[in-house]
mmCIF file of C-alpha atoms in Angstrom:
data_model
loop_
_atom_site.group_PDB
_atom_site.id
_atom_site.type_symbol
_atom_site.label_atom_id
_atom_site.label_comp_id
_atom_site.label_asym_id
_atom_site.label_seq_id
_atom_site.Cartn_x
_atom_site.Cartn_y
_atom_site.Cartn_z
ATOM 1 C CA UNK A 280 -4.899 7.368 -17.003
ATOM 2 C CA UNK A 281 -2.308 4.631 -17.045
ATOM 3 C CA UNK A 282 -3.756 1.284 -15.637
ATOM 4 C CA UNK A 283 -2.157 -1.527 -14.279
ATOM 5 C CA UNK A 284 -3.991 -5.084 -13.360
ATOM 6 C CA UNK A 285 -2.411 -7.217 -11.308
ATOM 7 C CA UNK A 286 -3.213 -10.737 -10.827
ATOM 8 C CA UNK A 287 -2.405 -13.717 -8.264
ATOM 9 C CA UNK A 288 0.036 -14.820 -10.527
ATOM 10 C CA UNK A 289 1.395 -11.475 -11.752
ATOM 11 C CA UNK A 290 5.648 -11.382 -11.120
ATOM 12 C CA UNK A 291 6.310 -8.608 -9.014
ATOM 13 C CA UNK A 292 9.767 -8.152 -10.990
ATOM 14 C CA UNK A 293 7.510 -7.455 -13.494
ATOM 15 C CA UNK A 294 4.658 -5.167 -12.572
ATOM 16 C CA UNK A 295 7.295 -2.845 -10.762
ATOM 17 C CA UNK A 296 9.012 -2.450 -13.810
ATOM 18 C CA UNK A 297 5.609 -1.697 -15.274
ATOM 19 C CA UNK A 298 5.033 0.864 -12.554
ATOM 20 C CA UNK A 299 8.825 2.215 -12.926
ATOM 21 C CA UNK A 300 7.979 3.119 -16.790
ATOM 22 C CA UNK A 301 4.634 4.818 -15.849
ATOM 23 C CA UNK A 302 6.169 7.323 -13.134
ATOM 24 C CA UNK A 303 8.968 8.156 -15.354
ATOM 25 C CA UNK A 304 6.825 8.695 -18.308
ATOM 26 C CA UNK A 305 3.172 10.160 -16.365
ATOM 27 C CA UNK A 306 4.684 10.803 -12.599
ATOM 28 C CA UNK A 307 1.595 8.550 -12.274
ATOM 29 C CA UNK A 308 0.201 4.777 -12.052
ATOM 30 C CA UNK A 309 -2.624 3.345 -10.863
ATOM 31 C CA UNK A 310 -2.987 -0.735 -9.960
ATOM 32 C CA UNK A 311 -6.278 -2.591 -10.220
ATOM 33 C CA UNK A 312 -6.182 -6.308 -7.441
ATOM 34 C CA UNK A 313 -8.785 -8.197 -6.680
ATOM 35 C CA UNK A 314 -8.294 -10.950 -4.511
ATOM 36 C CA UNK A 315 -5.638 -11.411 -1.394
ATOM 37 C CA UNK A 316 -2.905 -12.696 -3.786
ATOM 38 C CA UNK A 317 -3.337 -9.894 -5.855
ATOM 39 C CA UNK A 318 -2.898 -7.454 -3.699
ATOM 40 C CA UNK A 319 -0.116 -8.819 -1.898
ATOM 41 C CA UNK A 320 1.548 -9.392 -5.662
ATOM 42 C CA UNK A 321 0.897 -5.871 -6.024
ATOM 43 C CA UNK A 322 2.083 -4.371 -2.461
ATOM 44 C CA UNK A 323 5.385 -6.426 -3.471
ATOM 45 C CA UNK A 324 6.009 -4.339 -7.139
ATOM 46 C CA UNK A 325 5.248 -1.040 -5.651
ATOM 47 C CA UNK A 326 8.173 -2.244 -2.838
ATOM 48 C CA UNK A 327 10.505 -3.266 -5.768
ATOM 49 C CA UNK A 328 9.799 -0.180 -7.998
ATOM 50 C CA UNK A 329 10.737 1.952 -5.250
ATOM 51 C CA UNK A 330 14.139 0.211 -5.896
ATOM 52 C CA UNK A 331 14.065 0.650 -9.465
ATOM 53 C CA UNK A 332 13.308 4.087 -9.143
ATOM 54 C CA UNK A 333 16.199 5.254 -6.501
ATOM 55 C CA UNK A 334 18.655 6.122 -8.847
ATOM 56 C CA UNK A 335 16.626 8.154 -10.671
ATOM 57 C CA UNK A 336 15.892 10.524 -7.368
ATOM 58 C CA UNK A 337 12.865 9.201 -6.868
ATOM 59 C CA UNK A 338 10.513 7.715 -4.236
ATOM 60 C CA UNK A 339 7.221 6.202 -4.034
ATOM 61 C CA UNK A 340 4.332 6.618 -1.921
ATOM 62 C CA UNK A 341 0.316 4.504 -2.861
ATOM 63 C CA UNK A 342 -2.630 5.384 -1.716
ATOM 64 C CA UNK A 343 -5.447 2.756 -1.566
ATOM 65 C CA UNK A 344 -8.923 3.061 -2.486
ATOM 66 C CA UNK A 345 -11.728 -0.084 -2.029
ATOM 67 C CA UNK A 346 -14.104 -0.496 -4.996
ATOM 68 C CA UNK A 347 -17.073 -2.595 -5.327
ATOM 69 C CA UNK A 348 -16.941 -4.178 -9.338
ATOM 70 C CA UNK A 349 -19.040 -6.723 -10.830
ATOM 71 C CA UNK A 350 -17.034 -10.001 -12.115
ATOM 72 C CA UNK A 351 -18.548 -12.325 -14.257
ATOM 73 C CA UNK A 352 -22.226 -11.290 -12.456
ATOM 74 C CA UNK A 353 -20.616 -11.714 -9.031
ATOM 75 C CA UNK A 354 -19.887 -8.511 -6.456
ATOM 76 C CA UNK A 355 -16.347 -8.066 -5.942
ATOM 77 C CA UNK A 356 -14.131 -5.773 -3.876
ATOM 78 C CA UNK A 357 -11.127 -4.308 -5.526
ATOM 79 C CA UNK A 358 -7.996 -2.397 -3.933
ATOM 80 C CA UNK A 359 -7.301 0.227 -6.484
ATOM 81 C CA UNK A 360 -3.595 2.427 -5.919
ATOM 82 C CA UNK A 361 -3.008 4.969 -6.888
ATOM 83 C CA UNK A 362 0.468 5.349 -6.834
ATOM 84 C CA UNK A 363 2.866 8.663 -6.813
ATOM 85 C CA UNK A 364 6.060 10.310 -6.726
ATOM 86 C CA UNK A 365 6.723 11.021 -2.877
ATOM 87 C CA UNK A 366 7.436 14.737 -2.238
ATOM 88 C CA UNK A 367 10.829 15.304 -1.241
ATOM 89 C CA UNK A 368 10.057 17.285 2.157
ATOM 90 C CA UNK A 369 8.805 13.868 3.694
ATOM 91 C CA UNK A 370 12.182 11.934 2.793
ATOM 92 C CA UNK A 371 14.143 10.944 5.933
ATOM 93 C CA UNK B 224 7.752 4.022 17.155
ATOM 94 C CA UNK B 225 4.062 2.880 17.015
ATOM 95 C CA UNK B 226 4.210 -1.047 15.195
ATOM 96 C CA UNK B 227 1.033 -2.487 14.411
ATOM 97 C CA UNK B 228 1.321 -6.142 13.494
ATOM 98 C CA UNK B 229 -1.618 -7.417 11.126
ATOM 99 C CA UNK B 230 -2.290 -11.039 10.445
ATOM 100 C CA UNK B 231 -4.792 -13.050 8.138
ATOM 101 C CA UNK B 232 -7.319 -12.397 11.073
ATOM 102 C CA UNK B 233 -7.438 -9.115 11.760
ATOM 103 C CA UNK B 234 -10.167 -7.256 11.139
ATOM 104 C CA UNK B 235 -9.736 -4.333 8.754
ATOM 105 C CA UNK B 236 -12.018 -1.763 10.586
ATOM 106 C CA UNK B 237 -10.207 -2.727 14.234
ATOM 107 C CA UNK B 238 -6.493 -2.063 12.682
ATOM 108 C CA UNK B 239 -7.794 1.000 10.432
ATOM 109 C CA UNK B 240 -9.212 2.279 14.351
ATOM 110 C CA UNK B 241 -5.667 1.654 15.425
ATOM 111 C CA UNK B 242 -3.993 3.433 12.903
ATOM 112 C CA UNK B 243 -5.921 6.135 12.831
ATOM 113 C CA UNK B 244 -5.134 6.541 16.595
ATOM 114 C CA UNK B 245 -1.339 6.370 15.832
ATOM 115 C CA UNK B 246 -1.508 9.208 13.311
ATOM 116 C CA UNK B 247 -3.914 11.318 15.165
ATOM 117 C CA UNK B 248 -1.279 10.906 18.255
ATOM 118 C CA UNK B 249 1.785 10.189 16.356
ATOM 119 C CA UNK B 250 1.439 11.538 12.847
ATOM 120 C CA UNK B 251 2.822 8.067 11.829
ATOM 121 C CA UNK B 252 2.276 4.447 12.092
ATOM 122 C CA UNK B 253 4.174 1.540 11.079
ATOM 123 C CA UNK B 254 2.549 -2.246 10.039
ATOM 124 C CA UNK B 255 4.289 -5.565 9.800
ATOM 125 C CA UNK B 256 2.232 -8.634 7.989
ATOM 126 C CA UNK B 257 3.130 -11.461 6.548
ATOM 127 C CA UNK B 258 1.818 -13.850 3.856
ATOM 128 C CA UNK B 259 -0.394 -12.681 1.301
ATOM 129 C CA UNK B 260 -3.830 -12.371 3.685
ATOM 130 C CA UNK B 261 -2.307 -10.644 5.842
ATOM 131 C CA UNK B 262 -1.095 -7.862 3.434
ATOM 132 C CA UNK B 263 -4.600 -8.165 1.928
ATOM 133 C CA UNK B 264 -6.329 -6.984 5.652
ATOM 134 C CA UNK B 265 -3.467 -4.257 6.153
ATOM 135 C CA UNK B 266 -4.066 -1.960 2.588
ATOM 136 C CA UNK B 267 -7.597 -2.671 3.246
ATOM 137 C CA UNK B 268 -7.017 -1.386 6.541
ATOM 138 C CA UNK B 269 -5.626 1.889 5.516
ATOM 139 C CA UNK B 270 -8.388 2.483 2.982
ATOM 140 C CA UNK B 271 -10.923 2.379 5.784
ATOM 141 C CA UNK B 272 -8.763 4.351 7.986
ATOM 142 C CA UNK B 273 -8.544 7.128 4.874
ATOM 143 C CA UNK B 274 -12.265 7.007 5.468
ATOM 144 C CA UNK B 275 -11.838 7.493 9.372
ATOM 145 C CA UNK B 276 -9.163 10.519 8.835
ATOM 146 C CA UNK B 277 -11.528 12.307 6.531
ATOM 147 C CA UNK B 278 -13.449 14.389 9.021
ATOM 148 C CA UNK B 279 -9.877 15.358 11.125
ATOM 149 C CA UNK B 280 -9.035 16.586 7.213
ATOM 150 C CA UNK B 281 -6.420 14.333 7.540
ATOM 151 C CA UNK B 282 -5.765 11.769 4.181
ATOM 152 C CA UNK B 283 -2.792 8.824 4.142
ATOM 153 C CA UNK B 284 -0.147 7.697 2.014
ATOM 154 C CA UNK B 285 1.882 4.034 2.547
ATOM 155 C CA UNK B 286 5.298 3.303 1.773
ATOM 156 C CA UNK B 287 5.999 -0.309 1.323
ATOM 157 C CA UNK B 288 9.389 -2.606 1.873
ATOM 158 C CA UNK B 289 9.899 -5.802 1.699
ATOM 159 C CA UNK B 290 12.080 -7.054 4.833
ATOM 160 C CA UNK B 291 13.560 -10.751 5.504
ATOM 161 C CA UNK B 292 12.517 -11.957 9.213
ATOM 162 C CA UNK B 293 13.020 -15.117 10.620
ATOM 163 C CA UNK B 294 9.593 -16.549 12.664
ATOM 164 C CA UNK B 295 10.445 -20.092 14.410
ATOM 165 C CA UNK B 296 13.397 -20.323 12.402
ATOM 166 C CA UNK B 297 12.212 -19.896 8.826
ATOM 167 C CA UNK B 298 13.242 -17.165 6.888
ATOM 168 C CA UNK B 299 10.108 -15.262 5.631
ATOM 169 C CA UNK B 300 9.419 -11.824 3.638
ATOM 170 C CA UNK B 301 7.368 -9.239 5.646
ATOM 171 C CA UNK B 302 5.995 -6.207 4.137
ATOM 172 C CA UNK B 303 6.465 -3.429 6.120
ATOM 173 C CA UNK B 304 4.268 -0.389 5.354
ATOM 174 C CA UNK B 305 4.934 2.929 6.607
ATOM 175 C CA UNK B 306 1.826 4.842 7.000
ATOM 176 C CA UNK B 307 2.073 9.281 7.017
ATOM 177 C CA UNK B 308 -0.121 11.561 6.640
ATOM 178 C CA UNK B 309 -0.905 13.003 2.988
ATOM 179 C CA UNK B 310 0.850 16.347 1.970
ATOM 180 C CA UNK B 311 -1.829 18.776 1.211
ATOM 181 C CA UNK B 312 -0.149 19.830 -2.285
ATOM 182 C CA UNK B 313 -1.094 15.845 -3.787
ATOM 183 C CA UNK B 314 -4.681 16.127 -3.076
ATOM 184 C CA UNK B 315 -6.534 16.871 -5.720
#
């Protein structure tokens, strides 16, 4: 399953053109953040991929999931998102 | 249209309550945040309130855009995340 980790100082340019590449190819990507910068980097990309995406027909919807992993010995929450083509039947 | 404005302080159970009043009632919500904590507490926020939804057989999906807003006269980016229901042909 495609992964994709984003970090506090990932560019959101970037990562959505990361995520673009993974819907076209798998109609699937899933993002990895830990940490408040993280996930805001990563709530940007999925924003700017559903730009990069619209003239290919398609939108974007994420779904996110919180998971407990182990850093370095310490507890740590992470957002993991999955994120998906958006059906057509929910498009304004 | 139901807004729910999230800041670095919110707490994520008491705006995942929230939304999951505005779907049950709405079958939508809307959330406006700024700055990167305050994005952090809102997609946390929706993964608890995936949790809350799961006994009404009800699962989310969030839609994310990045607006410009001006708050006391400097221009910021909000993230505003549309929040709908799940279609039952993308679970699992």
């Amino acid at each position: 399953m495609p992964l994709i980790k984003v970090s506090a100082t990932s560019r959101p340019q970037s990562v959505a053109g990361a995520i673009s590449g993974m819907v076209r190819d798998h109609a699937h990507a899933e993002i990895i953040a830990v940490g408040p910068d993280a996930v805001n980097q990563a709530v940007k990309a999925i924003a700017i991929a559903r730009k990069y995406l619209e003239l290919d027909g398609i939108d974007l919807v994420m779904v996110p999931n919180m998971e407990d992993i182990v850093i370095d010995g310490n507890q740590r929450t992470a957002i993991v998102i999955q994120v998906r083509p958006r059906p057509a039947q929910l498009s304004p």
